[in-house]
Coordinates of C-alpha atoms in Angstrom, one line a residue:
M50 CA -54.8 58.8 6.5
K51 CA -56.1 58.1 10.2
Y52 CA -56.6 55.3 12.5
I53 CA -58.9 54.4 15.3
D54 CA -58.4 55.8 18.9
V55 CA -56.9 53.5 21.5
K56 CA -59.7 54.8 23.7
T57 CA -62.3 53.4 20.8
V58 CA -60.7 50.0 20.8
V59 CA -60.3 49.3 24.6
E60 CA -64.0 50.0 24.8
S61 CA -65.0 47.7 21.8
Y62 CA -63.2 45.1 24.0
K63 CA -65.2 45.7 26.9
G64 CA -68.7 45.6 24.7
F65 CA -67.8 42.1 22.9
Q66 CA -66.5 40.7 26.0
D67 CA -69.5 38.5 27.2
C68 CA -70.9 37.9 23.5
M69 CA -67.6 37.5 21.3
T70 CA -65.5 34.1 22.2
N71 CA -62.1 32.7 20.1
K72 CA -64.6 30.4 18.4
S73 CA -66.4 33.4 17.2
W74 CA -63.2 35.3 15.7
G75 CA -62.4 32.1 14.1
Y76 CA -65.7 32.3 12.2
L77 CA -65.0 35.6 11.0
A78 CA -61.8 34.7 9.8
L79 CA -63.4 32.0 8.0
L80 CA -66.3 34.2 6.1
K81 CA -62.9 37.0 5.4
G82 CA -61.3 34.0 3.8
C83 CA -64.5 32.8 1.3
N84 CA -63.3 35.5 -0.7
D85 CA -67.2 35.5 -2.3
S86 CA -70.3 35.6 -1.0
I87 CA -71.5 32.9 1.3
C88 CA -74.1 30.4 -0.4
P89 CA -74.9 27.1 2.3
L90 CA -73.7 23.8 1.7
V91 CA -71.4 25.0 -1.0
P92 CA -67.8 24.1 -0.7
Y93 CA -65.1 27.2 0.0
E94 CA -61.6 26.9 -0.5
V95 CA -60.1 28.9 2.5
N96 CA -56.4 30.4 2.1
M97 CA -55.1 29.3 5.7
D98 CA -52.9 32.4 5.6
V99 CA -55.7 35.2 5.6
V100 CA -57.1 33.1 8.4
S101 CA -53.8 33.1 10.0
N102 CA -52.9 36.5 9.8
F103 CA -56.4 38.3 10.7
L104 CA -55.9 36.3 13.5
E105 CA -52.8 37.3 14.6
G106 CA -53.7 41.0 14.5
I107 CA -56.8 39.6 16.8
F108 CA -55.1 37.8 19.5
N109 CA -51.6 39.0 19.3
L110 CA -50.7 42.5 21.2
S111 CA -47.1 42.3 20.4
Q112 CA -45.8 45.2 18.4
A113 CA -44.2 42.8 15.9
K114 CA -46.9 40.9 14.1
R115 CA -46.0 37.8 12.2
Q116 CA -46.8 37.1 8.5
Y117 CA -48.2 33.5 8.1
D118 CA -47.1 32.5 3.9
G119 CA -47.2 29.1 4.1
G120 CA -49.4 28.3 1.2
R121 CA -52.4 26.4 2.9
S122 CA -56.2 25.7 2.4
L123 CA -59.4 24.0 3.9
Y124 CA -62.5 23.3 2.3
V125 CA -65.5 24.6 4.7
V126 CA -69.4 24.1 3.6
F127 CA -71.8 26.8 5.7
S128 CA -75.1 25.2 6.9
N129 CA -78.3 27.0 6.1
K130 CA -78.2 28.6 9.8
W131 CA -74.7 30.3 9.3
E132 CA -76.1 33.7 9.0
H133 CA -77.7 32.8 13.0
Y134 CA -73.9 32.3 14.6
F135 CA -73.0 35.2 16.1
N136 CA -76.8 35.9 18.0
D137 CA -76.6 32.0 19.1
Q138 CA -73.7 32.3 21.1
G139 CA -75.0 33.9 24.1
R140 CA -77.9 35.9 25.9
Y141 CA -77.1 39.0 23.8
S142 CA -76.0 39.3 20.0
P143 CA -72.8 41.4 19.7
N144 CA -72.4 44.7 18.4
I145 CA -71.3 45.5 15.0
Y146 CA -69.0 48.7 16.1
D147 CA -67.9 47.0 19.0
V148 CA -66.5 43.9 16.4
A149 CA -65.7 45.8 13.5
V150 CA -63.7 48.6 15.8
W151 CA -61.3 45.0 17.1
A152 CA -61.1 43.9 13.9
Y153 CA -60.2 47.1 11.9
R154 CA -57.8 48.7 15.2
R155 CA -55.0 48.9 13.3
K156 CA -56.0 49.7 9.9
A157 CA -55.5 52.6 8.2
F158 CA -58.5 54.9 6.8
P159 CA -58.6 57.7 4.5
D160 CA -59.8 61.2 6.1
D161 CA -62.6 61.1 4.9
I162 CA -64.1 57.6 6.6
T163 CA -67.6 57.8 8.4
E164 CA -68.8 55.6 10.3
E165 CA -71.4 54.1 8.3
E166 CA -68.4 53.4 5.7
V167 CA -66.6 51.3 8.5
I168 CA -69.4 49.0 8.9
N169 CA -70.2 48.3 5.0
D170 CA -66.4 47.9 4.3
F171 CA -66.6 45.2 7.1
A172 CA -69.6 44.0 5.6
K173 CA -67.8 43.7 2.1
E174 CA -64.9 42.3 3.2
F175 CA -66.2 39.0 5.5
N176 CA -68.7 38.2 3.3
M177 CA -71.6 39.6 5.0
P178 CA -74.3 41.5 3.1
F179 CA -75.6 44.4 5.2
S180 CA -78.6 42.5 5.4
I181 CA -77.2 39.7 7.7
I182 CA -75.5 42.3 9.4
K183 CA -78.3 43.4 10.5
E184 CA -79.8 39.8 11.3
S185 CA -76.6 38.2 13.0
F186 CA -75.6 41.6 15.0
N187 CA -77.1 44.7 17.3
T188 CA -76.4 47.4 14.6
Q189 CA -77.0 50.3 17.9
R190 CA -74.8 53.1 16.8
K191 CA -71.7 53.8 18.5
I192 CA -69.6 56.3 18.4
I193 CA -65.9 55.8 16.6
S194 CA -63.1 58.2 17.5
F195 CA -60.3 58.4 15.0
T196 CA -56.9 60.0 15.7
N197 CA -54.3 61.1 13.1
T198 CA -51.6 58.9 14.9
L199 CA -51.6 55.1 14.8
Y200 CA -51.2 53.7 18.5
S201 CA -48.4 51.1 19.8
E202 CA -49.6 47.8 21.3
A203 CA -47.5 48.4 24.5
T204 CA -50.2 51.9 25.0
L205 CA -52.9 49.3 24.1
K206 CA -51.5 46.2 26.7
S207 CA -51.5 49.6 29.6
E208 CA -55.3 50.8 28.3
L209 CA -56.4 47.1 28.7
G210 CA -54.6 46.4 31.9
R211 CA -56.5 49.7 33.4
I212 CA -59.4 47.7 32.9
G213 CA -58.5 44.7 34.7
V214 CA -57.4 42.3 31.6
D215 CA -54.4 40.0 32.5
V216 CA -51.6 41.8 29.8
S217 CA -49.1 39.7 30.8
R218 CA -48.2 38.1 28.2
N219 CA -48.9 39.0 24.3
N220 CA -51.6 36.8 23.2
I221 CA -55.0 37.7 24.4
D222 CA -58.1 35.9 24.7
A223 CA -61.3 37.2 23.4
K224 CA -63.3 36.9 26.5
K225 CA -61.5 36.1 29.2
G226 CA -58.2 38.0 28.9
G227 CA -56.0 34.9 29.0
V228 CA -53.8 33.7 27.4
V229 CA -55.2 31.6 23.8
A230 CA -52.5 29.7 21.4
S231 CA -50.4 31.5 18.9
P232 CA -52.6 32.0 15.5
G233 CA -50.3 30.1 13.8
E234 CA -51.0 26.9 15.3
I235 CA -54.4 26.9 14.0
S236 CA -52.2 26.2 10.4
R237 CA -50.7 23.1 11.8
G238 CA -54.8 21.2 12.1
P239 CA -57.4 21.1 9.2
F240 CA -59.9 21.6 12.1
V241 CA -58.7 24.4 13.1
Q242 CA -57.9 23.2 16.2
T243 CA -57.7 26.2 19.0
L244 CA -60.9 27.5 17.5
Y245 CA -62.4 24.3 16.4
A246 CA -62.6 23.2 19.8
G247 CA -66.4 22.4 21.3
L248 CA -69.1 21.3 18.8
D249 CA -71.1 24.1 19.1
I250 CA -70.0 25.5 16.1
T251 CA -70.0 22.4 13.8
D252 CA -74.1 23.6 13.5
Y253 CA -72.8 26.5 11.2
V254 CA -69.8 25.3 9.4
L255 CA -67.8 21.8 8.3
I256 CA -63.7 22.4 8.2
L257 CA -63.1 19.8 5.9
Q258 CA -59.6 18.0 5.4
S259 CA -60.0 18.0 1.8
N260 CA -62.1 19.7 -0.6
Y261 CA -65.2 17.3 -1.9
S262 CA -66.1 18.9 -4.8
T263 CA -62.8 17.0 -6.1
L264 CA -63.2 14.0 -4.0
Y265 CA -67.1 13.2 -4.5
G266 CA -68.2 15.5 -7.1
N267 CA -71.7 16.4 -6.0
S268 CA -71.0 20.4 -5.5
T269 CA -73.5 22.5 -6.4
S270 CA -71.3 25.4 -7.1
N271 CA -70.0 26.4 -10.2
T272 CA -67.8 29.0 -8.6
L273 CA -65.4 26.7 -7.1
Q274 CA -62.4 25.2 -9.2
D275 CA -60.8 21.7 -8.5
K276 CA -63.5 19.4 -9.9
V277 CA -63.2 16.0 -11.1
T278 CA -66.5 13.5 -11.9
S279 CA -67.9 11.0 -9.3
S280 CA -66.4 7.9 -11.4
T281 CA -63.1 9.1 -11.5
S282 CA -63.1 10.1 -8.0
S283 CA -64.1 6.3 -7.6
L284 CA -61.4 5.2 -9.5
Y285 CA -58.5 7.2 -7.9
R286 CA -59.7 6.6 -4.4
P287 CA -58.3 4.3 -3.2
F288 CA -54.6 5.8 -4.2
I289 CA -55.3 9.2 -3.4
T290 CA -56.5 7.8 0.4
A291 CA -52.9 6.1 0.6
I292 CA -51.5 8.6 -0.6
K293 CA -53.0 11.2 2.2
S294 CA -51.5 8.9 4.6
K295 CA -48.2 8.7 3.3
P296 CA -46.8 9.6 -0.1
F297 CA -44.8 7.2 -0.5
L298 CA -46.5 4.0 -2.9
L299 CA -46.0 0.7 -4.1
L300 CA -47.9 -0.2 -7.1
A301 CA -47.6 -4.4 -7.3
G302 CA -48.7 -6.6 -9.6
I303 CA -47.9 -8.2 -13.5
S304 CA -46.5 -6.9 -15.8
G305 CA -49.3 -4.7 -18.1
T306 CA -51.6 -4.2 -15.4
G307 CA -51.2 -0.1 -15.9
K308 CA -48.7 0.4 -13.2
S309 CA -47.2 3.4 -14.4
R310 CA -49.9 4.5 -16.2
I311 CA -51.8 5.5 -13.1
V312 CA -48.8 7.7 -11.9
R313 CA -48.8 9.1 -15.6
E314 CA -52.4 9.8 -15.2
L315 CA -52.5 11.7 -11.6
A316 CA -49.6 13.9 -13.0
F317 CA -52.0 14.7 -16.2
M318 CA -55.2 15.5 -13.8
T319 CA -53.1 18.4 -11.9
C320 CA -50.9 19.6 -13.9
P321 CA -51.9 23.6 -14.6
K322 CA -51.6 25.1 -18.0
E323 CA -47.8 26.5 -17.0
L324 CA -46.2 23.2 -16.5
Q325 CA -47.7 21.5 -19.6
D326 CA -45.9 20.6 -22.6
E327 CA -46.8 21.2 -25.9
D328 CA -46.7 18.0 -27.3
G329 CA -48.9 16.9 -24.5
T330 CA -47.1 13.7 -23.9
T331 CA -45.2 15.0 -20.7
P332 CA -46.6 17.0 -17.6
G333 CA -44.1 19.2 -16.1
N334 CA -45.1 17.6 -12.7
Y335 CA -44.5 13.9 -13.9
C336 CA -41.3 12.3 -13.5
M337 CA -40.1 8.7 -15.2
I338 CA -37.3 7.5 -13.4
E339 CA -36.2 3.7 -14.8
V340 CA -34.5 1.8 -12.2
K341 CA -31.3 -0.1 -13.1
P342 CA -30.4 -3.6 -12.1
N343 CA -26.8 -2.0 -11.2
W344 CA -28.3 0.3 -9.0
H345 CA -26.2 -0.5 -5.7
D346 CA -26.2 2.9 -4.3
S347 CA -27.8 6.1 -4.1
T348 CA -25.6 7.6 -7.0
E349 CA -27.7 7.4 -9.8
L350 CA -31.0 8.6 -7.9
L351 CA -29.4 11.4 -5.6
G352 CA -26.1 12.1 -7.6
Y353 CA -22.6 12.3 -6.3
Y354 CA -19.5 14.9 -5.5
S355 CA -16.8 14.1 -8.5
S356 CA -13.3 15.7 -8.7
F357 CA -13.1 15.7 -12.7
N358 CA -13.6 18.3 -14.7
G359 CA -12.7 20.9 -12.3
G360 CA -14.6 19.2 -9.6
G361 CA -18.5 19.5 -8.3
Y362 CA -21.6 17.3 -7.2
R363 CA -22.9 15.5 -9.9
F364 CA -27.1 16.6 -10.1
T365 CA -29.3 13.8 -11.1
K366 CA -32.5 13.9 -13.3
F367 CA -34.2 12.8 -9.8
D368 CA -32.5 16.2 -7.9
R369 CA -33.9 18.8 -10.3
F370 CA -37.0 17.6 -10.2
V371 CA -37.5 17.8 -6.3
V372 CA -36.3 21.2 -6.8
K373 CA -39.2 22.4 -9.4
A374 CA -41.6 20.6 -7.4
W375 CA -40.3 23.3 -4.4
L376 CA -40.5 26.1 -6.8
N377 CA -44.2 25.3 -7.6
P378 CA -45.4 24.6 -3.9
K379 CA -49.2 24.7 -4.7
V380 CA -49.1 21.5 -7.4
P381 CA -48.6 17.9 -6.3
F382 CA -45.5 16.3 -7.9
F383 CA -45.3 12.7 -8.9
V384 CA -42.1 10.6 -9.0
C385 CA -42.5 7.1 -11.2
L386 CA -39.4 4.7 -10.0
D387 CA -40.5 2.4 -12.5
E388 CA -39.5 -1.5 -12.0
M389 CA -37.9 -0.3 -8.3
N390 CA -37.2 -3.8 -7.7
L391 CA -35.2 -4.9 -10.5
A392 CA -31.9 -3.7 -7.8
P393 CA -32.0 -3.9 -4.2
V394 CA -34.5 -1.2 -3.1
E395 CA -33.2 -0.9 0.5
Q396 CA -29.3 -0.4 -1.0
Y397 CA -30.3 2.5 -3.3
F398 CA -32.9 4.2 -2.2
A399 CA -31.8 4.2 1.8
E400 CA -31.0 8.3 2.3
F401 CA -34.7 9.1 1.2
L402 CA -36.2 6.0 3.3
S403 CA -34.6 7.7 6.2
V404 CA -35.1 11.1 5.0
L405 CA -38.9 10.4 4.5
E406 CA -39.3 9.5 8.4
T407 CA -37.8 12.4 9.5
R408 CA -41.1 14.3 8.8
S409 CA -42.2 16.8 11.5
R410 CA -43.6 20.4 11.7
D411 CA -41.7 23.2 12.4
K412 CA -43.3 26.6 14.5
R413 CA -45.3 27.7 11.6
G414 CA -46.7 24.3 10.8
D415 CA -45.0 23.5 7.8
V416 CA -43.9 19.5 6.9
V417 CA -40.1 19.7 7.3
T418 CA -37.5 17.1 6.4
G419 CA -34.3 15.9 7.1
A420 CA -31.6 16.7 3.7
L421 CA -31.2 14.1 0.6
V422 CA -28.3 15.9 -0.4
D423 CA -26.4 18.3 1.9
K424 CA -26.2 22.1 1.9
Q425 CA -22.6 21.9 0.9
Y426 CA -23.3 21.1 -3.0
F427 CA -25.5 24.0 -3.0
K428 CA -22.9 26.8 -3.1
D429 CA -22.3 27.3 -6.5
D430 CA -24.2 29.9 -7.9
T431 CA -23.8 29.3 -11.4
K432 CA -25.0 25.4 -10.3
M433 CA -27.7 27.2 -9.2
T434 CA -29.0 28.8 -12.0
T435 CA -27.4 26.0 -14.8
E436 CA -28.7 23.0 -13.0
F437 CA -31.8 25.0 -11.2
G438 CA -32.7 27.8 -12.9
L439 CA -32.6 29.7 -9.7
D440 CA -31.6 33.3 -11.6
K441 CA -35.4 34.6 -11.0
G442 CA -35.5 37.3 -8.4
D443 CA -38.8 36.4 -7.4
E444 CA -39.6 36.6 -4.2
W445 CA -40.4 32.6 -4.0
T446 CA -37.3 31.8 -5.4
I447 CA -35.1 33.3 -3.7
K448 CA -36.4 31.8 -0.6
V449 CA -36.1 28.3 -2.7
R450 CA -32.3 29.4 -2.8
S451 CA -31.7 30.0 0.4
D452 CA -33.1 26.9 2.1
L453 CA -31.1 25.0 -0.3
V454 CA -28.1 26.6 0.9
N455 CA -28.8 26.3 4.2
K456 CA -31.1 23.7 4.8
G457 CA -29.8 21.6 2.1
L458 CA -32.3 19.4 -0.4
T459 CA -35.0 18.2 1.9
L460 CA -38.4 16.9 0.4
P461 CA -41.2 18.6 -0.4
P462 CA -44.5 18.0 1.0
N463 CA -46.2 18.1 -2.3
L464 CA -43.6 15.5 -4.0
I465 CA -45.4 12.2 -4.2
V466 CA -43.1 9.1 -4.7
I467 CA -44.6 5.6 -6.6
G468 CA -42.4 2.8 -7.5
T469 CA -43.6 0.0 -9.4
V470 CA -42.7 -3.7 -9.0
N471 CA -43.4 -6.8 -10.4
M472 CA -42.6 -9.6 -8.5
D473 CA -41.0 -12.4 -10.3
D474 CA -37.7 -14.1 -10.6
T475 CA -36.1 -11.0 -12.1
T476 CA -36.1 -8.8 -9.5
Y477 CA -35.5 -8.3 -5.5
Q478 CA -37.6 -9.1 -2.6
F479 CA -38.7 -6.2 -0.8
S480 CA -37.0 -5.7 2.9
R481 CA -39.6 -5.5 5.7
K482 CA -37.6 -2.0 6.3
V483 CA -39.3 -0.6 2.9
I484 CA -42.3 -2.6 3.5
D485 CA -43.1 -0.9 6.7
R486 CA -42.2 2.7 5.0
A487 CA -44.5 2.5 2.2
M488 CA -48.2 2.1 1.3
T489 CA -48.6 -0.9 -1.0
I490 CA -51.5 -1.2 -3.8
E491 CA -52.0 -4.4 -5.5
M492 CA -52.6 -4.2 -9.4
N493 CA -53.3 -7.4 -10.7
G494 CA -55.4 -6.0 -13.3
G495 CA -58.9 -6.4 -14.6
E496 CA -61.2 -8.0 -17.3
L497 CA -59.0 -7.5 -20.2
N498 CA -61.7 -6.2 -22.6
Q499 CA -61.2 -3.3 -20.0
M500 CA -58.5 -1.7 -22.1
F501 CA -61.0 -0.7 -24.7
G502 CA -61.9 3.0 -24.4
N503 CA -59.1 3.8 -22.1
S504 CA -56.2 4.7 -24.3
N505 CA -57.0 8.5 -24.5
S506 CA -57.3 9.0 -21.2
L507 CA -53.8 10.4 -21.1
K508 CA -54.6 14.2 -21.5
Y509 CA -55.0 17.4 -19.6
R510 CA -57.5 18.9 -18.0
S511 CA -58.8 22.3 -18.8
D512 CA -57.9 25.0 -16.3
E513 CA -61.1 25.1 -14.4
D514 CA -60.9 21.4 -14.1
V515 CA -57.3 20.5 -12.9
V516 CA -56.7 18.8 -9.4
K517 CA -55.4 21.1 -7.0
L518 CA -53.1 19.8 -4.1
G519 CA -55.6 19.8 -1.8
M520 CA -56.8 16.5 -3.0
F521 CA -53.6 15.1 -2.7
K522 CA -51.6 16.6 0.5
A523 CA -51.0 14.9 3.7
P524 CA -53.2 16.6 6.2
Y525 CA -51.7 14.7 9.2
I526 CA -48.1 13.3 9.8
N527 CA -47.9 11.7 13.0
A528 CA -51.3 10.3 15.1
D529 CA -51.4 12.7 17.7
E530 CA -52.5 15.2 14.8
V531 CA -55.7 13.0 14.1
I532 CA -55.9 13.0 17.8
E533 CA -55.7 16.6 18.0
C534 CA -58.5 17.1 15.5
Y535 CA -61.1 14.3 16.5
Q536 CA -61.0 15.0 20.1
S537 CA -64.4 13.4 20.6
Q538 CA -63.4 10.2 19.2
A539 CA -60.2 10.1 20.9
Q540 CA -60.8 7.9 23.1
I541 CA -62.6 5.3 21.2
I542 CA -59.1 5.6 18.6
K543 CA -56.5 5.2 21.5
E544 CA -58.4 1.7 22.4
K545 CA -59.4 0.2 19.7
L546 CA -56.6 0.4 16.8
P547 CA -53.9 -1.1 19.5
E548 CA -56.4 -3.6 20.3
K549 CA -56.7 -4.8 17.0
L550 CA -53.1 -4.4 16.3
E551 CA -52.7 -6.6 19.2
A552 CA -54.3 -9.2 18.0
V553 CA -52.6 -9.5 15.1
N554 CA -49.7 -9.7 16.7
T555 CA -50.9 -12.4 19.0
A556 CA -51.7 -14.5 15.5
L557 CA -48.2 -13.7 14.2
K558 CA -46.3 -14.7 17.2
D559 CA -43.5 -16.9 16.8
T560 CA -43.2 -15.6 13.5
P561 CA -40.8 -12.4 12.3
F562 CA -43.9 -10.8 11.0
Q563 CA -45.3 -8.6 14.2
V564 CA -45.6 -4.7 14.0
S565 CA -45.0 -2.0 16.2
Y566 CA -45.7 1.5 16.0
R567 CA -45.0 3.0 13.0
V568 CA -47.8 0.7 11.8
L569 CA -50.2 1.7 14.4
N570 CA -49.1 5.7 13.7
E571 CA -50.3 5.0 9.9
L572 CA -53.2 3.2 10.5
V573 CA -54.2 6.3 13.1
I574 CA -53.7 8.2 10.2
Y575 CA -55.6 6.2 7.8
L576 CA -58.1 6.3 9.6
G577 CA -58.1 10.4 9.8
A578 CA -58.2 10.4 6.1
L579 CA -61.4 8.4 6.2
M580 CA -62.6 10.2 8.7
D581 CA -61.9 13.0 6.7
E582 CA -63.7 11.8 3.6
A583 CA -66.7 10.9 5.2
T584 CA -66.9 14.3 6.8
A585 CA -66.7 15.4 4.0
K586 CA -69.5 13.6 2.6
G587 CA -71.5 14.7 5.0
E588 CA -71.6 11.5 7.7
A589 CA -71.6 12.0 11.2
I590 CA -68.6 10.6 12.8
D591 CA -71.0 9.0 15.7
D592 CA -70.7 5.7 17.7
D593 CA -72.5 4.1 14.8
A594 CA -70.1 5.2 12.3
L595 CA -66.8 5.1 13.8
P596 CA -66.8 1.4 14.2
A597 CA -67.3 0.3 10.7
L598 CA -64.2 3.0 10.0
I599 CA -62.0 1.6 12.0
D600 CA -62.5 -1.6 10.6
Q601 CA -62.0 -0.6 7.0
A602 CA -58.8 1.3 8.5
M603 CA -57.6 -2.1 9.6
D604 CA -58.4 -3.9 6.4
K605 CA -56.5 -1.8 4.2
I606 CA -53.6 -1.1 6.3
T607 CA -53.2 -4.8 7.3
L608 CA -53.2 -5.3 3.2
M609 CA -50.8 -2.3 2.6
K610 CA -48.6 -2.9 5.4
I611 CA -49.0 -6.3 7.4
L612 CA -49.3 -9.3 4.6
P613 CA -46.5 -7.7 2.4
R614 CA -43.9 -8.7 5.1
I615 CA -45.1 -12.2 5.1
E616 CA -43.7 -15.4 3.4
G617 CA -42.4 -18.4 4.2
D618 CA -43.1 -22.4 4.1
E619 CA -44.8 -24.6 6.3
D620 CA -43.5 -25.1 9.0
M621 CA -43.2 -21.1 9.2
F622 CA -47.1 -20.9 9.5
R623 CA -47.4 -24.0 11.6
R624 CA -47.1 -23.4 15.4
S625 CA -47.1 -26.2 17.8
G626 CA -50.0 -27.7 18.1
G627 CA -51.1 -27.8 14.0
T628 CA -52.1 -23.8 14.3
N629 CA -52.3 -22.2 11.1
V630 CA -50.9 -18.9 11.5
L631 CA -52.9 -17.8 8.2
K632 CA -56.2 -19.1 9.6
T633 CA -55.7 -17.4 12.6
L634 CA -55.2 -14.1 11.6
Q635 CA -57.7 -14.8 8.6
A636 CA -60.3 -15.2 11.6
L637 CA -59.8 -11.5 13.1
F638 CA -61.6 -10.2 9.6
S639 CA -64.9 -10.6 8.1
E640 CA -65.5 -12.4 4.5
D641 CA -66.1 -9.4 2.7
T642 CA -62.8 -7.7 3.5
D643 CA -59.9 -7.8 0.7
S644 CA -57.4 -9.0 3.8
Y645 CA -59.8 -12.1 4.3
R646 CA -59.9 -12.6 0.5
K647 CA -56.1 -12.3 0.1
L648 CA -55.1 -14.4 3.1
E649 CA -57.8 -16.9 2.1
E650 CA -55.1 -16.7 -1.6
M651 CA -52.0 -17.4 0.6
A652 CA -53.6 -20.2 2.1
D653 CA -54.1 -22.1 -0.3
R654 CA -51.1 -21.3 -1.8
L655 CA -49.2 -22.6 0.9
N656 CA -51.3 -26.0 0.7
R657 CA -50.9 -26.4 -3.0
T658 CA -46.8 -25.6 -2.7
G659 CA -45.4 -25.2 0.3
F660 CA -44.4 -21.9 0.6
T661 CA -46.5 -18.6 0.4
R662 CA -46.3 -15.0 0.1
F663 CA -48.0 -12.0 -0.3
W664 CA -47.0 -10.8 -4.1
P665 CA -48.5 -13.1 -6.5

């Protein structure tokens, strides 16, 4: 085996400095991650680990290269001018030999490799036919010298220093010799923020939060999986957008409206073959937990320590299902807490609610949380095998087992918890603590004749139609991540959304229903999800479109998180001077919004009975 000589590598850096930017290398990384020939206007799933690992080699000059294995994906759509990106970036088109040498600067080649074969390998790996290479790059031949020994990165840094490149830190800027963010940082944002800053790249490629084939059913490609019909997409979109904002939903309504059924439907449509049961009744990514009226602490849900029968922790169905979700990180897992408010939710569900709020990102960009069950209860090797099936020797199982032992049972990012609730005299009211931490969707059913024809919808999809995790996965965990991804809209978002919530709080003055930072945070996240969906459909997020999306987000968040907090009698809703709080609040919305109609219903109930609330 032989390697490219360090002198050739340094010459390649000098050669592309004036015509390859950090974004240019990011664009190459996206091409590499597509794993298929490029076709304009067709969505491609790109493995973010491939992107991150490639860019680690491009930018990182330390000897130890970090390996990324977070399992994330993003989706990209190339425009009709995708192949012109490289010769549109400056006065000069980059020389293909310079680019290939730097991309392959630490690659081992066969002893008989030729310069032409290096370029051919590059064309195949980066999904660019040689005809496109000739159009996109300067193809003037340059000498590539090889050696039998791979140079150290310290040697390369020394050689780069000789030509005036700042090598005082490990991360090198492709153009200026400065420092850039760690390649791993790009895994955090679906818009590959380190590389996506600036709008010039959007003429060539759109980077999407989720697969628009799954959401909108309008892909022209037969090679991409994750397909559902547009009618199915329309049916589930309110649930999907809410889940992407926060993976904890409350489905509220009268009995028999299909609340628990919708959770099973989501599980069926996302269950891969290896998790399907033979009789087709219960997907392996679905767990029904029936809440009992006597639940007044978390022991029935999360388990407890017992000193009887040899002692040890008594794990529950929920615990085992959470571990199963960790073992299958690319599949959405759905927990249905049926009749959730038959018991006081804030009592048996307190640990989950608290841990849900601890979501953050580690240095790799992975979502991490505190522990639901302490790590001390996962030391028993026998239980790790009998309770959770952690006896396999594959790398991922070993990692899950190690995380349980060292961190405890944390919330996996692919776990979605949906509670079904009936609001009547047999159930408990929700505290504002619970409502603040959930996305609430009201389901009161449609026309009764809509029942016919839906009886057989609970069935598995074929392999090519299974909906992947990317359709549900929360792209943001806080408002700052939305601002980071939509920098050109950031100022308007930071001005308008607090302004709209302040108007709500003004209407709710002198009541206990005013909202604070948590609602604002989730309003921004929900807006981010709407913006992603608009981008996926090819719609521009310009000054004309953004206000309508802000109004839509405000309407939905008011309906899901603000109005469910409100209940009381006439005295509660009459301020001094006779002002009706509900009517003041209603005036903030147009008549065609859901919030306006719901407030009309609540005001009517107040007038008829002297008492009102969100719930029917």
